[in-house]
Amino acid sequence: MIRVAILTVSDKSSRGEREDRGGPAIREALQTANLEWSEVAYRIVADEEQEIAEALFHLSEREDVDLILTTGGTGLAPRDVTPQVTLDAIEYEVPGVAEAMRAASLRVTPAGMLSRGVAGVRNRTLIVNLPGSPKAVRENLEAIAAALPHAISTLRGEVGEHLVQPGASPSEVSTHSPQPPLPGQGEGAKGVRVDP
């Protein structure tokens, strides 16, 4: 079970001037992905560096949070500060997550390359920046969903070995045993020296 905190970053939603659409889109995308998850926290903050930082630090200190999904503030506008605040908060990046999300967006629109969302780890908690658009939230989560169970298991220290097959659904991620050698590899393969 992945314990998820949702953090919506939006000036208007934080003031109650607009209904949050990013948070509900995250919930919908997680359900569609058939992940085993539970929502343990939900917050809305303004596009203010201090508010975002405090929320990220507080949520990543909680022992019941495995994954923080932010939505909003990843574009090019002056108040889109979620990525730089996240970079300041995390201990290390997980660049492949952001790369996969941008690649998914680029298949839909050239504007996908303009997303500055990042992903990284703080206090054994994975933090992923998603766009504010509900459609982009769904596309981005679909792109990374199959890898999330393995990422969370690794961060929890529970990892046996997991193998994520290309195109696998999250339920198909499973523990595996070593694979047989490929042709031309291993003991006795023609042209390969095998030392005893």
Tab-separated table of C-alpha atoms in Angstrom:
chain	number	residue	atom	x	y	z
A	1	MET	CA	0.000	0.000	0.000
A	2	ILE	CA	1.440	3.348	-1.075
A	3	ARG	CA	0.575	6.099	1.389
A	4	VAL	CA	0.048	9.274	-0.633
A	5	ALA	CA	0.009	12.943	0.328
A	6	ILE	CA	-1.469	15.329	-2.240
A	7	LEU	CA	-0.229	18.918	-2.289
A	8	THR	CA	-2.005	21.356	-4.588
A	9	VAL	CA	-0.058	24.537	-5.310
A	10	SER	CA	-2.411	27.269	-6.492
A	11	ASP	CA	-2.940	30.885	-5.448
A	12	LYS	CA	-6.613	30.905	-6.432
A	13	SER	CA	-7.455	27.524	-4.891
A	14	SER	CA	-5.656	28.449	-1.658
A	15	ARG	CA	-7.852	31.563	-1.384
A	16	GLY	CA	-11.025	29.617	-2.200
A	17	GLU	CA	-11.515	31.511	-5.467
A	18	ARG	CA	-11.299	28.400	-7.624
A	19	GLU	CA	-12.058	24.761	-6.965
A	20	ASP	CA	-8.974	22.549	-6.874
A	21	ARG	CA	-8.950	20.353	-9.976
A	22	GLY	CA	-5.412	18.974	-9.672
A	23	GLY	CA	-5.965	17.047	-6.432
A	24	PRO	CA	-9.064	15.226	-7.708
A	25	ALA	CA	-7.226	14.452	-10.973
A	26	ILE	CA	-4.439	12.802	-8.952
A	27	ARG	CA	-6.978	10.625	-7.111
A	28	GLU	CA	-8.654	9.641	-10.376
A	29	ALA	CA	-5.333	8.799	-12.052
A	30	LEU	CA	-4.171	6.668	-9.116
A	31	GLN	CA	-7.426	4.709	-9.175
A	32	THR	CA	-7.209	4.231	-12.942
A	33	ALA	CA	-3.633	2.949	-12.571
A	34	ASN	CA	-4.830	0.137	-10.272
A	35	LEU	CA	-2.252	1.009	-7.627
A	36	GLU	CA	-2.790	-0.050	-4.045
A	37	TRP	CA	-2.789	3.346	-2.364
A	38	SER	CA	-4.377	5.373	0.368
A	39	GLU	CA	-4.578	9.121	0.786
A	40	VAL	CA	-3.111	10.148	4.132
A	41	ALA	CA	-2.909	13.919	3.620
A	42	TYR	CA	-4.280	16.621	1.358
A	43	ARG	CA	-3.270	20.273	1.434
A	44	ILE	CA	-3.661	23.342	-0.723
A	45	VAL	CA	-1.030	26.080	-0.542
A	46	ALA	CA	-0.386	29.294	-2.455
A	47	ASP	CA	2.419	29.678	-4.999
A	48	GLU	CA	4.673	30.964	-2.220
A	49	GLU	CA	8.096	29.415	-1.702
A	50	GLN	CA	7.799	29.407	2.097
A	51	GLU	CA	4.371	27.738	2.097
A	52	ILE	CA	5.440	25.056	-0.369
A	53	ALA	CA	8.684	24.383	1.515
A	54	GLU	CA	6.914	24.081	4.870
A	55	ALA	CA	4.367	21.662	3.401
A	56	LEU	CA	7.061	19.499	1.773
A	57	PHE	CA	9.149	19.381	4.953
A	58	HIS	CA	6.150	18.633	7.181
A	59	LEU	CA	4.734	15.911	4.928
A	60	SER	CA	8.098	14.217	4.334
A	61	GLU	CA	8.731	14.073	8.097
A	62	ARG	CA	5.554	12.063	8.656
A	63	GLU	CA	6.130	8.339	8.991
A	64	ASP	CA	2.827	7.548	7.285
A	65	VAL	CA	3.736	9.282	3.976
A	66	ASP	CA	5.562	7.365	1.219
A	67	LEU	CA	4.791	9.577	-1.761
A	68	ILE	CA	4.087	13.300	-2.065
A	69	LEU	CA	2.413	14.271	-5.324
A	70	THR	CA	2.344	18.009	-5.961
A	71	THR	CA	0.164	19.559	-8.636
A	72	GLY	CA	0.650	23.043	-10.025
A	73	GLY	CA	3.410	25.599	-10.283
A	74	THR	CA	5.609	23.700	-12.767
A	75	GLY	CA	5.376	26.035	-15.759
A	76	LEU	CA	7.225	29.159	-16.858
A	77	ALA	CA	5.194	31.868	-15.111
A	78	PRO	CA	7.048	33.959	-12.524
A	79	ARG	CA	5.014	32.444	-9.660
A	80	ASP	CA	5.598	28.852	-10.828
A	81	VAL	CA	8.127	28.018	-8.110
A	82	THR	CA	7.268	24.428	-7.154
A	83	PRO	CA	10.289	22.820	-8.906
A	84	GLN	CA	12.920	25.094	-7.373
A	85	VAL	CA	11.423	24.713	-3.898
A	86	THR	CA	11.366	20.943	-4.381
A	87	LEU	CA	15.015	20.939	-5.498
A	88	ASP	CA	15.939	22.819	-2.318
A	89	ALA	CA	13.981	20.344	-0.181
A	90	ILE	CA	15.142	17.009	-1.593
A	91	GLU	CA	18.292	15.072	-0.732
A	92	TYR	CA	18.692	13.714	-4.268
A	93	GLU	CA	16.877	13.732	-7.581
A	94	VAL	CA	15.230	10.838	-9.405
A	95	PRO	CA	15.563	12.344	-12.888
A	96	GLY	CA	14.096	9.403	-14.800
A	97	VAL	CA	10.677	10.071	-13.279
A	98	ALA	CA	10.554	13.653	-14.566
A	99	GLU	CA	12.019	12.546	-17.897
A	100	ALA	CA	9.297	9.907	-18.318
A	101	MET	CA	6.594	12.452	-17.534
A	102	ARG	CA	7.954	14.990	-20.015
A	103	ALA	CA	8.272	12.292	-22.681
A	104	ALA	CA	4.623	11.348	-22.136
A	105	SER	CA	3.553	14.980	-22.430
A	106	LEU	CA	5.631	15.478	-25.579
A	107	ARG	CA	3.693	12.681	-27.278
A	108	VAL	CA	0.593	14.840	-26.808
A	109	THR	CA	1.875	18.399	-27.295
A	110	PRO	CA	5.146	20.221	-28.004
A	111	ALA	CA	4.394	22.354	-24.938
A	112	GLY	CA	5.191	19.265	-22.826
A	113	MET	CA	8.860	20.235	-22.957
A	114	LEU	CA	8.050	23.389	-20.987
A	115	SER	CA	7.134	21.536	-17.805
A	116	ARG	CA	9.842	22.000	-15.175
A	117	GLY	CA	8.566	19.366	-12.752
A	118	VAL	CA	11.185	17.417	-10.818
A	119	ALA	CA	11.205	14.266	-8.707
A	120	GLY	CA	13.399	13.418	-5.775
A	121	VAL	CA	13.698	11.952	-2.310
A	122	ARG	CA	13.616	13.533	1.110
A	123	ASN	CA	13.602	11.459	4.277
A	124	ARG	CA	12.848	8.251	2.325
A	125	THR	CA	9.786	9.926	0.802
A	126	LEU	CA	9.423	10.250	-2.969
A	127	ILE	CA	8.308	13.727	-4.071
A	128	VAL	CA	6.960	14.160	-7.607
A	129	ASN	CA	5.908	17.476	-9.191
A	130	LEU	CA	2.933	17.158	-11.523
A	131	PRO	CA	1.483	19.921	-13.721
A	132	GLY	CA	-1.659	21.769	-12.675
A	133	SER	CA	-3.753	20.692	-15.666
A	134	PRO	CA	-5.973	17.699	-14.804
A	135	LYS	CA	-5.335	16.204	-18.258
A	136	ALA	CA	-1.560	16.518	-17.825
A	137	VAL	CA	-1.788	15.072	-14.295
A	138	ARG	CA	-3.453	11.952	-15.694
A	139	GLU	CA	-0.948	11.612	-18.565
A	140	ASN	CA	2.047	12.083	-16.286
A	141	LEU	CA	0.874	9.667	-13.595
A	142	GLU	CA	0.048	7.070	-16.224
A	143	ALA	CA	3.652	7.352	-17.453
A	144	ILE	CA	5.210	6.628	-14.035
A	145	ALA	CA	2.628	4.452	-12.252
A	146	ALA	CA	4.243	1.092	-13.044
A	147	ALA	CA	7.513	2.144	-11.378
A	148	LEU	CA	5.998	3.595	-8.190
A	149	PRO	CA	5.584	0.324	-6.213
A	150	HIS	CA	9.252	-0.542	-6.765
A	151	ALA	CA	10.389	2.974	-5.862
A	152	ILE	CA	8.418	2.965	-2.624
A	153	SER	CA	9.545	-0.561	-1.680
A	154	THR	CA	13.148	0.486	-2.253
A	155	LEU	CA	12.787	3.599	-0.112
A	156	ARG	CA	11.155	1.565	2.659
A	157	GLY	CA	14.062	-0.888	2.547
A	158	GLU	CA	11.739	-3.775	1.683
A	159	VAL	CA	13.267	-4.577	-1.663
A	160	GLY	CA	13.842	-8.066	-2.757
A	161	GLU	CA	14.513	-7.537	-6.384
A	162	HIS	CA	11.750	-6.144	-8.533
A	163	LEU	CA	11.588	-6.144	-12.259
A	164	VAL	CA	9.492	-3.599	-14.078
A	165	GLN	CA	8.797	-4.814	-17.598
A	166	PRO	CA	8.176	-2.167	-20.261
A	167	GLY	CA	4.446	-1.600	-20.526
A	168	ALA	CA	3.737	-3.505	-17.293
A	169	SER	CA	0.818	-2.414	-15.175
A	170	PRO	CA	1.593	-1.726	-11.503
A	171	SER	CA	0.042	-5.077	-10.525
A	172	GLU	CA	2.482	-6.894	-12.827
A	173	VAL	CA	5.586	-5.633	-11.006
A	174	SER	CA	6.888	-8.702	-9.249
A	175	THR	CA	9.838	-10.225	-7.482
A	176	HIS	CA	12.073	-12.090	-9.876
A	177	SER	CA	14.865	-14.592	-9.809
A	178	PRO	CA	18.042	-14.243	-11.856
A	179	GLN	CA	17.470	-14.614	-15.577
A	180	PRO	CA	19.300	-17.228	-17.656
A	181	PRO	CA	22.289	-15.936	-19.612
A	182	LEU	CA	21.731	-14.488	-23.044
A	183	PRO	CA	23.111	-16.340	-26.065
A	184	GLY	CA	26.869	-15.957	-26.133
A	185	GLN	CA	27.088	-15.381	-22.374
A	186	GLY	CA	27.657	-17.671	-19.463
A	187	GLU	CA	29.558	-20.862	-18.882
A	188	GLY	CA	30.600	-22.767	-21.961
A	189	ALA	CA	29.313	-20.232	-24.466
A	190	LYS	CA	31.191	-20.449	-27.728
A	191	GLY	CA	33.952	-17.876	-27.927
A	192	VAL	CA	33.628	-16.879	-24.268
A	193	ARG	CA	36.422	-17.700	-21.886
A	194	VAL	CA	35.137	-19.066	-18.594
A	195	ASP	CA	37.543	-19.010	-15.670
A	196	PRO	CA	36.972	-21.656	-13.011
